[in-house]
XYZ file of C-alpha atoms in Angstrom:
627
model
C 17.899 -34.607 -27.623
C 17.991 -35.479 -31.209
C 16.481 -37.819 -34.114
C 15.661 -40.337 -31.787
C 13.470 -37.915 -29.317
C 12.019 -36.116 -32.255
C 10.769 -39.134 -34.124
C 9.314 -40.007 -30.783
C 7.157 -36.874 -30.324
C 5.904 -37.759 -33.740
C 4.927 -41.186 -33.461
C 3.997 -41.273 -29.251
C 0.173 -40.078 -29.781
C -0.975 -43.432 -30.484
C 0.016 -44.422 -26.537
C -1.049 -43.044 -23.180
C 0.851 -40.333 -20.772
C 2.187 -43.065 -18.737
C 3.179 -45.041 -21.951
C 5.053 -42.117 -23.289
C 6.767 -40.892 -20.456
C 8.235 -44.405 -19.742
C 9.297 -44.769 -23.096
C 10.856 -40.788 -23.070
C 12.924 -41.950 -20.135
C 14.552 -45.301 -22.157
C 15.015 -43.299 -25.486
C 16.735 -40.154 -23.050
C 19.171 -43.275 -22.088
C 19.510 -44.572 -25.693
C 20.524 -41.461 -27.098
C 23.285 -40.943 -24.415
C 24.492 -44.098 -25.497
C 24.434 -43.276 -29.452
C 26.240 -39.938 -28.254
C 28.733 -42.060 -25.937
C 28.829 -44.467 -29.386
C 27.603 -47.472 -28.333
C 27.371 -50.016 -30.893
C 24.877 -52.446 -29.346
C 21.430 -51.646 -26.965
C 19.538 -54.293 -25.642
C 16.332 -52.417 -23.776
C 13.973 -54.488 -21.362
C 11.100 -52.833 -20.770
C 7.611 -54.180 -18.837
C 4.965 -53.964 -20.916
C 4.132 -54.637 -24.702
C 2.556 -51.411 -25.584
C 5.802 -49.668 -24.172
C 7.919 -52.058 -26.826
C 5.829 -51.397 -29.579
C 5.924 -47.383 -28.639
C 9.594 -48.117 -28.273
C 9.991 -50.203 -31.735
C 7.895 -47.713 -33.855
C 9.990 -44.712 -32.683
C 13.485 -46.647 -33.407
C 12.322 -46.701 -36.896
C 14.339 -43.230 -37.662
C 17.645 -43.479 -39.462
C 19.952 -41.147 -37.428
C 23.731 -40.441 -38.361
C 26.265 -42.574 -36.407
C 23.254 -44.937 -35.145
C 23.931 -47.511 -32.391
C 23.677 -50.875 -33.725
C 20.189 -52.168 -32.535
C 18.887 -55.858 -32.535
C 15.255 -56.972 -31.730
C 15.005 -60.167 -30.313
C 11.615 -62.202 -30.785
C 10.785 -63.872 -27.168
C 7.768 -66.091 -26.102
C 5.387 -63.517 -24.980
C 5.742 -61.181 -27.682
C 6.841 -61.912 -31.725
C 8.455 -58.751 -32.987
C 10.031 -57.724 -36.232
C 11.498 -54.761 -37.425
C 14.230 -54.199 -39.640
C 15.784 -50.669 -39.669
C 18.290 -48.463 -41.848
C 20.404 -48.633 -39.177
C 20.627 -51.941 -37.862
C 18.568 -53.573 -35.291
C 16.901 -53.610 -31.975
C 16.898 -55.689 -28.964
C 13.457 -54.905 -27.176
C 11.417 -57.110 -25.270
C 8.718 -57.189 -22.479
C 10.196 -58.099 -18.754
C 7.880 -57.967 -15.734
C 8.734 -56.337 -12.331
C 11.740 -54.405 -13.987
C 12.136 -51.077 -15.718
C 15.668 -50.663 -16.408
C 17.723 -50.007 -19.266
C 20.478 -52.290 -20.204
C 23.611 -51.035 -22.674
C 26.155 -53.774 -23.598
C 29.307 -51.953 -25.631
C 30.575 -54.278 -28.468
C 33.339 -52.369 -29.865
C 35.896 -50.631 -27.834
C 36.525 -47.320 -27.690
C 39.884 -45.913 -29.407
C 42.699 -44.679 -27.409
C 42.636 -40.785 -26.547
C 46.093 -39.870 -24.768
C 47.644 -36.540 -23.903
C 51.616 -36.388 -23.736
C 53.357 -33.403 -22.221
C 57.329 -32.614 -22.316
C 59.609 -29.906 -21.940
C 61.946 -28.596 -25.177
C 64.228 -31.616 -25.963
C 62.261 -34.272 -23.747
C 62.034 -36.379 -26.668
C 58.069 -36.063 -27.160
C 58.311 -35.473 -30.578
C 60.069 -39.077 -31.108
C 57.446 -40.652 -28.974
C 54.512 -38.963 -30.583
C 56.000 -40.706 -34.378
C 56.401 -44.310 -32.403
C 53.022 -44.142 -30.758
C 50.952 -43.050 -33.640
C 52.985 -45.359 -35.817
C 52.206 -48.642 -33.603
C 48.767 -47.749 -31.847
C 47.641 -45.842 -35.418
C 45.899 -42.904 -33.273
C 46.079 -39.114 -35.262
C 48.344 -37.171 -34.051
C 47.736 -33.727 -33.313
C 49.382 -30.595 -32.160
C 48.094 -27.242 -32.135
C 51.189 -25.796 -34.146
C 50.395 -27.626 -36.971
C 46.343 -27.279 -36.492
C 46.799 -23.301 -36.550
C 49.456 -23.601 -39.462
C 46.902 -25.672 -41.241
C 43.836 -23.572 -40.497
C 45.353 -20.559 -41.274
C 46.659 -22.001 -44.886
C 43.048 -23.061 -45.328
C 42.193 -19.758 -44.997
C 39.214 -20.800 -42.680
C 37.305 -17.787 -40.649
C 39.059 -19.389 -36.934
C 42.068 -19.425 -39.055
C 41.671 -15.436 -40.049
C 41.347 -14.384 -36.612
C 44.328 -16.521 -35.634
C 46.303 -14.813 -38.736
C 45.839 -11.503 -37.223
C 46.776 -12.109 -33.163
C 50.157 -14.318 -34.907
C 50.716 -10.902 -37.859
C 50.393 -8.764 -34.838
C 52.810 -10.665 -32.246
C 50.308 -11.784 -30.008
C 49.267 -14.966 -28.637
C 46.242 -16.293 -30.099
C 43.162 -16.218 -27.283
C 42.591 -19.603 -25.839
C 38.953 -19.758 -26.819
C 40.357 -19.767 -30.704
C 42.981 -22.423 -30.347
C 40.142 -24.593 -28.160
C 38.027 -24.593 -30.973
C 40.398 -25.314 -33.399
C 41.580 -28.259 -31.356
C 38.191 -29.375 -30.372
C 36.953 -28.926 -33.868
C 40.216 -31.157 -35.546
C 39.324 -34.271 -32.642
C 35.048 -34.203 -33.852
C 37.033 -35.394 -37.244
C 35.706 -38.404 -38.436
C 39.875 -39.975 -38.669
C 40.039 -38.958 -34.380
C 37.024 -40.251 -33.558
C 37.402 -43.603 -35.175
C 41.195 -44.210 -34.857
C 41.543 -41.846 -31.568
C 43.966 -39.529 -31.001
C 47.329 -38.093 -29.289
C 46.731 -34.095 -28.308
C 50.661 -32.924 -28.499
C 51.605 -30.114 -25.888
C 48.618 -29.177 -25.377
C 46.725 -27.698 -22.677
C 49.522 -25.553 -21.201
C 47.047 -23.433 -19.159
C 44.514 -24.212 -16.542
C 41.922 -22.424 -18.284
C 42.704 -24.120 -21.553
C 42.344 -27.790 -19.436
C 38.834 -26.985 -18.345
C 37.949 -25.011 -21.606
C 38.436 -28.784 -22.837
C 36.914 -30.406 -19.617
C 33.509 -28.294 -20.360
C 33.317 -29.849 -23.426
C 33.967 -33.182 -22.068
C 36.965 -33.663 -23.958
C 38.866 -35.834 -21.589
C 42.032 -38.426 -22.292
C 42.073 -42.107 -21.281
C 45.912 -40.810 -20.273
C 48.413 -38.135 -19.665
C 51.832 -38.973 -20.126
C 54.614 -36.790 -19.178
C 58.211 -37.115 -19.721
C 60.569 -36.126 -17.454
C 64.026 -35.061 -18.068
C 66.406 -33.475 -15.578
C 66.930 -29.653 -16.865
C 70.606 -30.214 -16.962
C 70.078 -32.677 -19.241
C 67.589 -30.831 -21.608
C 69.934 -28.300 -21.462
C 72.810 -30.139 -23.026
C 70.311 -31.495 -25.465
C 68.960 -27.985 -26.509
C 72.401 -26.316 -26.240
C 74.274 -29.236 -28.095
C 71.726 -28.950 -31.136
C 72.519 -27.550 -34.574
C 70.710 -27.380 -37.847
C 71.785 -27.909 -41.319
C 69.947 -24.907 -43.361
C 70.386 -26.993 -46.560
C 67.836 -30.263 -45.462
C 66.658 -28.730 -42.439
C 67.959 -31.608 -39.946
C 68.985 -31.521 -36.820
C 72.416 -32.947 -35.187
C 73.703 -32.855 -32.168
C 77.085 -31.868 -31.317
C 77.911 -35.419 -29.125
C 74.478 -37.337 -29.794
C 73.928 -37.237 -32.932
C 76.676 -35.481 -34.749
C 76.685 -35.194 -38.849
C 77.418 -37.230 -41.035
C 80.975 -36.064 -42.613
C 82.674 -32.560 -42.855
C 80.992 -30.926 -45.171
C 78.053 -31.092 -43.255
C 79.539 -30.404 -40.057
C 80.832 -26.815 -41.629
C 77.543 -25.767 -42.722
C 75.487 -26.169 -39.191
C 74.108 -23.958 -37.449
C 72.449 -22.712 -33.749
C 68.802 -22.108 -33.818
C 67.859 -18.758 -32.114
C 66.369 -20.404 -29.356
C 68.935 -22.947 -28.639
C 70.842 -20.589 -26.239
C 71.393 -21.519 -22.658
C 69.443 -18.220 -21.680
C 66.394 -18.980 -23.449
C 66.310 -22.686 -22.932
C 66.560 -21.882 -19.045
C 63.260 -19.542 -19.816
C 61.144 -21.764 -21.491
C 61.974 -24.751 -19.292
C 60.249 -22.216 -16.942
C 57.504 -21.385 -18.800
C 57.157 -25.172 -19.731
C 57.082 -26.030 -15.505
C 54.447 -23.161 -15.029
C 52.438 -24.314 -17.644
C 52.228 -28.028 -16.411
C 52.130 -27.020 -12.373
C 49.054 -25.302 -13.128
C 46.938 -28.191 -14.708
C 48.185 -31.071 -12.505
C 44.666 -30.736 -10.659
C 42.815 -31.629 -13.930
C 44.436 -34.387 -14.626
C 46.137 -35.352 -11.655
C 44.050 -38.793 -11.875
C 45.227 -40.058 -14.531
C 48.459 -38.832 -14.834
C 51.747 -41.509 -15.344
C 55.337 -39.940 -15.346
C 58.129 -41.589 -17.864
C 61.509 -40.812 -17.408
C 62.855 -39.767 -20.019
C 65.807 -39.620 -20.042
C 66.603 -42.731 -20.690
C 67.256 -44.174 -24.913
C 64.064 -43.632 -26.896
C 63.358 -47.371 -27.876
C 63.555 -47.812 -23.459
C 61.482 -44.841 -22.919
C 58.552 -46.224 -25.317
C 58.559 -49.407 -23.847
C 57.743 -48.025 -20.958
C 54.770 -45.701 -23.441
C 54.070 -48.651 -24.847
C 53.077 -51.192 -21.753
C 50.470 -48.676 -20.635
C 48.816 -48.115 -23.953
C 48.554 -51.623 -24.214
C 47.222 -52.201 -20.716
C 44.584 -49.097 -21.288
C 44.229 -50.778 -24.834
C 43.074 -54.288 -23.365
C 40.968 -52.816 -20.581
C 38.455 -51.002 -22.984
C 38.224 -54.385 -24.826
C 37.827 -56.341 -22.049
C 34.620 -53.638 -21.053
C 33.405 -53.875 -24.556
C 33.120 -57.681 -24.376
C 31.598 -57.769 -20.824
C 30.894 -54.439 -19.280
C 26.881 -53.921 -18.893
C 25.572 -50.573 -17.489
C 22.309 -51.510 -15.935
C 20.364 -47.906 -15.589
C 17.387 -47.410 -13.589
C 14.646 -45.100 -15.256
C 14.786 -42.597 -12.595
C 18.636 -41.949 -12.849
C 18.315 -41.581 -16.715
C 18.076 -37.869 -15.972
C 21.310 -37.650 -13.934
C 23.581 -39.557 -15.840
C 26.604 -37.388 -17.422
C 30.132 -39.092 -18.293
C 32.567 -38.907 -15.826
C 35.878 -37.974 -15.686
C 37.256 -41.179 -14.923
C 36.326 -45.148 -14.054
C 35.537 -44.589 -10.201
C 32.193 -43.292 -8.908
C 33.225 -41.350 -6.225
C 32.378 -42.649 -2.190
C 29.331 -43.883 -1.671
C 27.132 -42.436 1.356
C 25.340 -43.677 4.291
C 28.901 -44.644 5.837
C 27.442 -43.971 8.947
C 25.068 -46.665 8.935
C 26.437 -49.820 10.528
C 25.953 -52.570 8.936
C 26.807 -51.792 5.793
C 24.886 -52.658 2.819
C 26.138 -55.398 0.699
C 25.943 -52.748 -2.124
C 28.562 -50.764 -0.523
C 30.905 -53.691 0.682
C 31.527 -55.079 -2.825
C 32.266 -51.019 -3.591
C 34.998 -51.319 -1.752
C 35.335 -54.879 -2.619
C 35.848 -53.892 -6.390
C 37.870 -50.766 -5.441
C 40.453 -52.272 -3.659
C 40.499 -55.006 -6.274
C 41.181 -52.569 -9.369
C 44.238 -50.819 -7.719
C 45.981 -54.348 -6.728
C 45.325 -55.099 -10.254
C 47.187 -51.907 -11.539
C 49.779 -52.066 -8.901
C 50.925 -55.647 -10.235
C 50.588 -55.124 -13.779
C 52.916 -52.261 -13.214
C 55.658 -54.538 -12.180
C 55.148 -53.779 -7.886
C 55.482 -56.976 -6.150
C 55.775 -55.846 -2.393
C 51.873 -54.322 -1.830
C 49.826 -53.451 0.859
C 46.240 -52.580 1.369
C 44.703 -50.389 4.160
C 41.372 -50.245 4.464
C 39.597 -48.636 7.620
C 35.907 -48.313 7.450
C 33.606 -49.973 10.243
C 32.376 -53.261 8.277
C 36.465 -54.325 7.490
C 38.010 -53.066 10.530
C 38.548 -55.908 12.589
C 39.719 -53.934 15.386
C 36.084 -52.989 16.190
C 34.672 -56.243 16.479
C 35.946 -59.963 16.228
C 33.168 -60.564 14.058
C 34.532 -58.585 11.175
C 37.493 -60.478 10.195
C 34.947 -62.701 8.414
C 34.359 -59.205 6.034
C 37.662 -58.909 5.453
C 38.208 -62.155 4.520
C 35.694 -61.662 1.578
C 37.743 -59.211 0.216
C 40.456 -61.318 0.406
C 38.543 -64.185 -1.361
C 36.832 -61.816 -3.687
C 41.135 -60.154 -4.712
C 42.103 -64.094 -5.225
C 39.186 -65.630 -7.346
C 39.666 -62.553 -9.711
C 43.329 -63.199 -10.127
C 42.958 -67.354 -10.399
C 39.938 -66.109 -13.187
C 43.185 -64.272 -15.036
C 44.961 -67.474 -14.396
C 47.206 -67.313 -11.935
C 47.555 -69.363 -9.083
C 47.354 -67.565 -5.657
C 48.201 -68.393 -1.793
C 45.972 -67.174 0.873
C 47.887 -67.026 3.708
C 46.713 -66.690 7.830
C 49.262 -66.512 10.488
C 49.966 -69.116 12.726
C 50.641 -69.392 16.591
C 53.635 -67.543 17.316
C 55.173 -67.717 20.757
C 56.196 -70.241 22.998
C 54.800 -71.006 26.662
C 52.166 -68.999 28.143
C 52.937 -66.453 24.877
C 52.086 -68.781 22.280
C 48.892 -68.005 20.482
C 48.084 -65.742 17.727
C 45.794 -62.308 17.419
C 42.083 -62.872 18.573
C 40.716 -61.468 15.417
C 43.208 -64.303 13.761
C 41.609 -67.452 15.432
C 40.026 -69.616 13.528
C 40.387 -67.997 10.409
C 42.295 -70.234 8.254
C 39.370 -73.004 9.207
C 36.700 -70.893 7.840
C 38.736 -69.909 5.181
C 38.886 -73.284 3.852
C 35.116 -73.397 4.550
C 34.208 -70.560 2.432
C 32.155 -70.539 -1.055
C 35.138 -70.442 -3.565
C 32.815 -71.440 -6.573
C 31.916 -74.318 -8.859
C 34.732 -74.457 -11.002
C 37.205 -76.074 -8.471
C 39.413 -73.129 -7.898
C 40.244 -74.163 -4.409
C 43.191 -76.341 -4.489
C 43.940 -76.011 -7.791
C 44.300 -71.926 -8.714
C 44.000 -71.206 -5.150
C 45.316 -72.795 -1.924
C 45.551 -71.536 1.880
C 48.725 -70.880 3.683
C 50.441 -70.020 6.535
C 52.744 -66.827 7.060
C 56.684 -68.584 6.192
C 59.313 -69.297 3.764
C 57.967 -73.194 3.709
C 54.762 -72.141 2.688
C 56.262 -71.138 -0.672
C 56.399 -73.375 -3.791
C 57.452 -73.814 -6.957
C 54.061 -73.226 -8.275
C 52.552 -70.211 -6.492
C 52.124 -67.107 -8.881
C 50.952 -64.796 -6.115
C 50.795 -64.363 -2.257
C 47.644 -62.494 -0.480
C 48.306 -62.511 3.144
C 45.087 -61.536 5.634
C 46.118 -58.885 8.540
C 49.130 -59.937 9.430
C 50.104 -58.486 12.731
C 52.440 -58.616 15.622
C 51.103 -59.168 18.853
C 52.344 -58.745 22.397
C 55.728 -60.786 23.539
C 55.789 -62.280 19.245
C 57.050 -60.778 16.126
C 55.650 -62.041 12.923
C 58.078 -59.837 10.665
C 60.890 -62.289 11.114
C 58.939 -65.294 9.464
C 57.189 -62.424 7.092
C 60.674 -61.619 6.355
C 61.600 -64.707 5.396
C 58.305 -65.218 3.049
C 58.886 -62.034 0.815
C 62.652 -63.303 0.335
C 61.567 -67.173 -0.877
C 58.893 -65.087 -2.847
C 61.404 -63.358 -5.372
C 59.827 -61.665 -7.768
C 56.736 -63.056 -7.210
C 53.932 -60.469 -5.892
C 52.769 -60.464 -2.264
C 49.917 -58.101 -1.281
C 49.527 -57.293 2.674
C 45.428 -56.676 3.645
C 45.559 -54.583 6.228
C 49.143 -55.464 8.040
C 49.569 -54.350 11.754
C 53.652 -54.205 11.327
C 54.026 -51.898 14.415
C 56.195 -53.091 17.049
C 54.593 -54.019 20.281
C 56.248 -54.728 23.435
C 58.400 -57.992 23.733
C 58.015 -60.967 26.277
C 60.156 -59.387 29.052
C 58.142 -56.246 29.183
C 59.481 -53.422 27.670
C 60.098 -52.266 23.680
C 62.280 -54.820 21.576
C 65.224 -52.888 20.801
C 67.516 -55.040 19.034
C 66.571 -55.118 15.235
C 63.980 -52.458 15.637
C 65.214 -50.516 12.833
C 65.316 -53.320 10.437
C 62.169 -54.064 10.874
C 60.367 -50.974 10.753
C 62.590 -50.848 7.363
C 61.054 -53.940 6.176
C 57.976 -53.194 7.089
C 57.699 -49.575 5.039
C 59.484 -51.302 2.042
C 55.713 -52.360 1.037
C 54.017 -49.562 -1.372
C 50.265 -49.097 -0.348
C 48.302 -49.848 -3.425
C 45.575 -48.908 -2.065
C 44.517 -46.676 1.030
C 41.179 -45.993 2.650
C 40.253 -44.460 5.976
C 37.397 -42.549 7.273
C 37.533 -39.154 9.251
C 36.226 -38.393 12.612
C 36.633 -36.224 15.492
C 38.875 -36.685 18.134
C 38.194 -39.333 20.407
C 34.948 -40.339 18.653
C 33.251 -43.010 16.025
C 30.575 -40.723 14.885
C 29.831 -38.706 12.384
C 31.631 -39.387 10.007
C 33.344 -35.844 9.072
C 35.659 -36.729 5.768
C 38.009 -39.447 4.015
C 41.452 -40.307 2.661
C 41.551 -42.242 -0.439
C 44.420 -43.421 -2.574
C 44.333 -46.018 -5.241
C 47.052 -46.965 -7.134
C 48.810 -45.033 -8.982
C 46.634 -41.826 -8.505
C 47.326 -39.413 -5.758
C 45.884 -39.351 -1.796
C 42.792 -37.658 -2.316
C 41.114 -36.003 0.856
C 37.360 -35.674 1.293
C 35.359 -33.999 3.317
C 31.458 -35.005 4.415
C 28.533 -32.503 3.577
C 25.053 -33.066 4.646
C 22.924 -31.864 2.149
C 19.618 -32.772 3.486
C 17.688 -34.982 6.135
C 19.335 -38.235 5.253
C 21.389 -37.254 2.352
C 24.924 -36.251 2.081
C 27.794 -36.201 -0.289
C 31.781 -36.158 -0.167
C 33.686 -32.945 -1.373
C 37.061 -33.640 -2.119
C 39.676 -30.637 -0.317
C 43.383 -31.509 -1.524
C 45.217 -33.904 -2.726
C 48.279 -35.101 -1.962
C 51.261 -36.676 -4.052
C 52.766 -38.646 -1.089
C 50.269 -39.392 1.985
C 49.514 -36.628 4.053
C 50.052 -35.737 7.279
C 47.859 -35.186 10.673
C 49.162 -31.373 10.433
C 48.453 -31.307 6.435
C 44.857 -32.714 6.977
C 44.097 -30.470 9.841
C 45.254 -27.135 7.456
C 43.102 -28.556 4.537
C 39.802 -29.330 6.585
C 40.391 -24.991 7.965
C 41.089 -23.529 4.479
C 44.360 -22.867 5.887
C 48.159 -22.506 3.277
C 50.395 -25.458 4.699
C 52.520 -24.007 7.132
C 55.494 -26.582 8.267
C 57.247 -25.310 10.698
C 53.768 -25.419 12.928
C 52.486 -27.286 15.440
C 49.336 -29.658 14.757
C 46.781 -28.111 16.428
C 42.617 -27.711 16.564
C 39.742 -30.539 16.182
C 42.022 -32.386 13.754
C 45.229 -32.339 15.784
C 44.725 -35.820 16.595
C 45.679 -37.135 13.549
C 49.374 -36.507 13.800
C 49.323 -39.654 16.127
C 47.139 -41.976 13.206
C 49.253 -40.639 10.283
């Protein structure tokens, strides 16, 4: 565990087993903070013997120590100045928990991937140039180490003297070795072409070496075939021209150029190849947080693109630095371990009806994050479909009122970022003995405007409520969040939906759970004319974010898996394992890069390879008719 464990076996005789154990368990969570370098700890504990265990075993001075403040409070005066820096400790009944607050955020740490001639070489100068992160690719590392002479860099020497490729463990350790540099650490880092194996991605996933990002550039082969073809070199200053998009500068040049070895058609074809290989066979590691540029496109467009997500990634670690708290019970200290990503996985006890408030604001927060991304990525026609029990109005009248907390929780967030959003209900649609609206509809918009949107006058100022038209859209209005908006029997809402979106612009409008089927018309039978146009309309929203539980056919329990997407990952399915009495956990099975199928679910839940020309068949067949 370290200094900070060791100097606490020293110094812990002076307090009793119980003392000592509690204060084991907050120094195990302190040092995973140092080693996730945290800058600033603030650690309530209940008791003053446990603070002044606590405070006497902080006195070590440990390499790279988080910052650590003691604050004096009314029950206790404390003082005690360390080496290095300070700490926040002080007695709290009733609680044992372990508080972390980050002050400084952590640098970027991105991964870029690109065939021969996608331009990554370009990108890799602009990004370290504006975001100052080290750049590093394992050509230069191995040149480097075996210059130095170093003993990694000897056996390298001899696999590269002897025409063989150096083992992966080797170039791992060289490349997790040149990012524990003090210059990567501080400033972060951009890993260049590299992992181009499976086993070298989870070489580098054991030892938890894991980007923020993985940017790949794509380029259609026939382009990067001109590119690669079209290049020449000048032997004399080693540059490189091409023969239309870059050509030298006068004749003399021109004359002297020549074609690299590998620049034939024949060999570009095979490593474009090799290049695909390589990057189909580590999209599962890093599937998650993987964004696409096109790149074929003019450099200064292409890191525009580069450079909007950097920035966004850039902001949200200072935005958790200023106000993200990890509040730790002590009896989870034990099972903490950094995770591969921002989300914590599904929670459990889905089963149980109602749902915990714990697990509502989950998905409360969940759905919250991908409309976020979705809009800050420039998407402006969004929907969200969540189906679980407690926000399935479907099930019960009585859960509307659920999913309209989501919807208030999505539009406070947004007005707190400044913008000014519409909530919008449907009206009566209809005329006669039609008119009317849904039954999980009624009454919403009044308790809408009766809901708890805060003390700092939000409501009609940053947010107002709506109805579903192109009147109900001013001048003003930022954003649109409209609640279930659905057709019902003998009405259509798309037409005044329709109409909405189109007075919108360019203005985003998100969809919570839409029912945009048709439904039959007033005189009875399907509506016909302007069918296709709708159901076009209606599929020209992008889910942002997609959520439904698994069961067997015809039944509402037990729950047997999930489909997740958030936005802009991939449709990840899950399947439920019961572990023990009254504990389970979901294994994820596949993913998917577009959303799946009843037929593709049904393969992955039997093991089976995805056979399309089949029929959907088995205990999962059913889904062909939800998907």
């Amino acid at each position: 565990m370290g200094n900070v464990l060791e100097a606490f076996e020293l110094k812990s005789h002076k307090c009793t087993d119980v003392i000592t154990a509690e204060a084991l368990a907050c120094l195990r969570g302190i040092q995973m903070a140092k080693d996730l370098g945290v800058q600033k700890l603030i650690v309530e504990v209940d008791n003053l013997e446990l603070a002044n265990a606590l405070i006497n075993s902080l006195s070590v001075n440990f390499s790279r120590c988080p910052q650590l403040s003691h604050t004096p409070t009314a029950h206790c005066q404390l003082s005690s100045h360390h080496a290095c820096g300070h700490a926040a400790i002080k007695p709290k009944p009733l609680r044992k928990t372990l508080k972390i607050v980050s002050s400084t955020a952590e640098p970027l740490k991105v991964m870029i991937s690109g065939a021969p001639a996608s331009g990554k070489g370009t990108q890799c100068e602009m990004i370290s140039q504006k975001f100052g992160v080290v750049h590093i690719s394992t050509g230069d590392i191995l040149r480097a180490e075996v210059s130095a002479g170093t003993e990694i860099g000897n056996k390298a020497k001899e696999y590269m003297n002897s025409g063989r490729l150096v083992p992966d463990e080797i170039v791992t350790a060289m490349v997790t070795a040149r990012l524990s540099l003090k210059d990567a650490k501080e400033k972060g880092w951009l890993l260049d072409g590299y992992p181009r194996s499976s086993a070298q991605a989870e070489s580098l996933e054991k030892l938890s070496v894991r980007p923020d990002v993985y940017v790949m550039l794509e380029v259609p082969d026939d382009i990067l075939i001109d590119r690669c073809v079209g290049r020449r070199l000048d032997p004399l200053t080693g540059k490189i021209y091409h023969v239309k998009n870059f050509p030298p500068e006068n004749e003399e040049i021109k004359e002297r150029l020549v074609t690299r070895p590998d620049d034939t058609e024949e060999k570009v074809k095979s490593r474009l190849e090799i290049y695909k290989n390589n990057v189909e066979s580590i999209l599962s590691t890093y599937s998650d947080i993987m964004f696409k540029i096109n790149g074929n496109r003019p450099k200064e467009v292409v890191f525009t693109e580069i450079d909007s997500l950097l920035l966004r990634l850039q902001k949200d670690k200072e935005e958790k630095s200023k106000s993200g708290k990890l509040i730790i019970n002590e009896n989870q200290l034990d099972k903490l371990s950094p995770e591969k990503n921002n989300w914590r996985g599904i929670p459990t006890r889905l089963n149980n009806i109602p749902h915990s408030r714990e697990i509502r604001e989950y998905f409360y927060e969940d759905v919250l994050q991908a409309t976020k991304r979705a809009i800050e990525a420039g998407k402006t026609r969004l929907k969200v479909e969540i189906s679980i029990p407690e926000l399935n109005p479907e099930m019960d009248v009585y859960r509307i009122g659920t999913l309209m907390e989501l919807v208030r929780i999505i539009a406070l967030s947004f007005a707190d970022d400044g913008k000014r959003v519409k909530v919008c209900v449907q009206g009566s649609m209809g005329e006669g003995a039609l008119a009317g609206m849904p039954l999980q509809l009624a009454g919403t918009r009044k308790i809408l405007e009766f809901m708890d949107w805060g003390d700092d006058g939000a409501m009609g100022t940053f947010i107002n409520i709506g109805s579903i038209g192109a009147n109900e859209v001013d001048e003003q209005d930022d954003m649109y969040i409209l609640l279930a908006p659905q057709n019902a029997v003998g009405n259509c809402i798309i037409g005044d939906l329709k109409a909405m979106t189109d007075a919108a612009g360019h203005r985003p409008v998100v969809l919570v759970n839409p029912k945009l089927k048709d439904v039959p018309g007033s005189s009875g039978i399907m509506q016909t004319m302007g069918r296709e146009e709708r159901l076009k309309y209606a599929a020209s929203f992008e889910i942002c974010y997609f959520f439904r539980l698994l069961y067997y056919a015809g039944t509402q329990y037990p729950i047997m898996g999930a489909l997740r997407m958030s936005y802009p990952y991939e449709y990840q399915l899950y399947k439920r394992v019961d572990e023990s009495p009254k504990e389970e956990k979901y294994v994820i099975l596949s993913k998917f890069e577009k959303r799946p199928s009843g037929e593709e679910i049904n393969d992955a839940f039997e093991g089976k390879v995805r056979d399309k020309a089949k029929e959907s068949t088995g205990i999962w067949g059913f889904f062909s008719s939800i998907f």
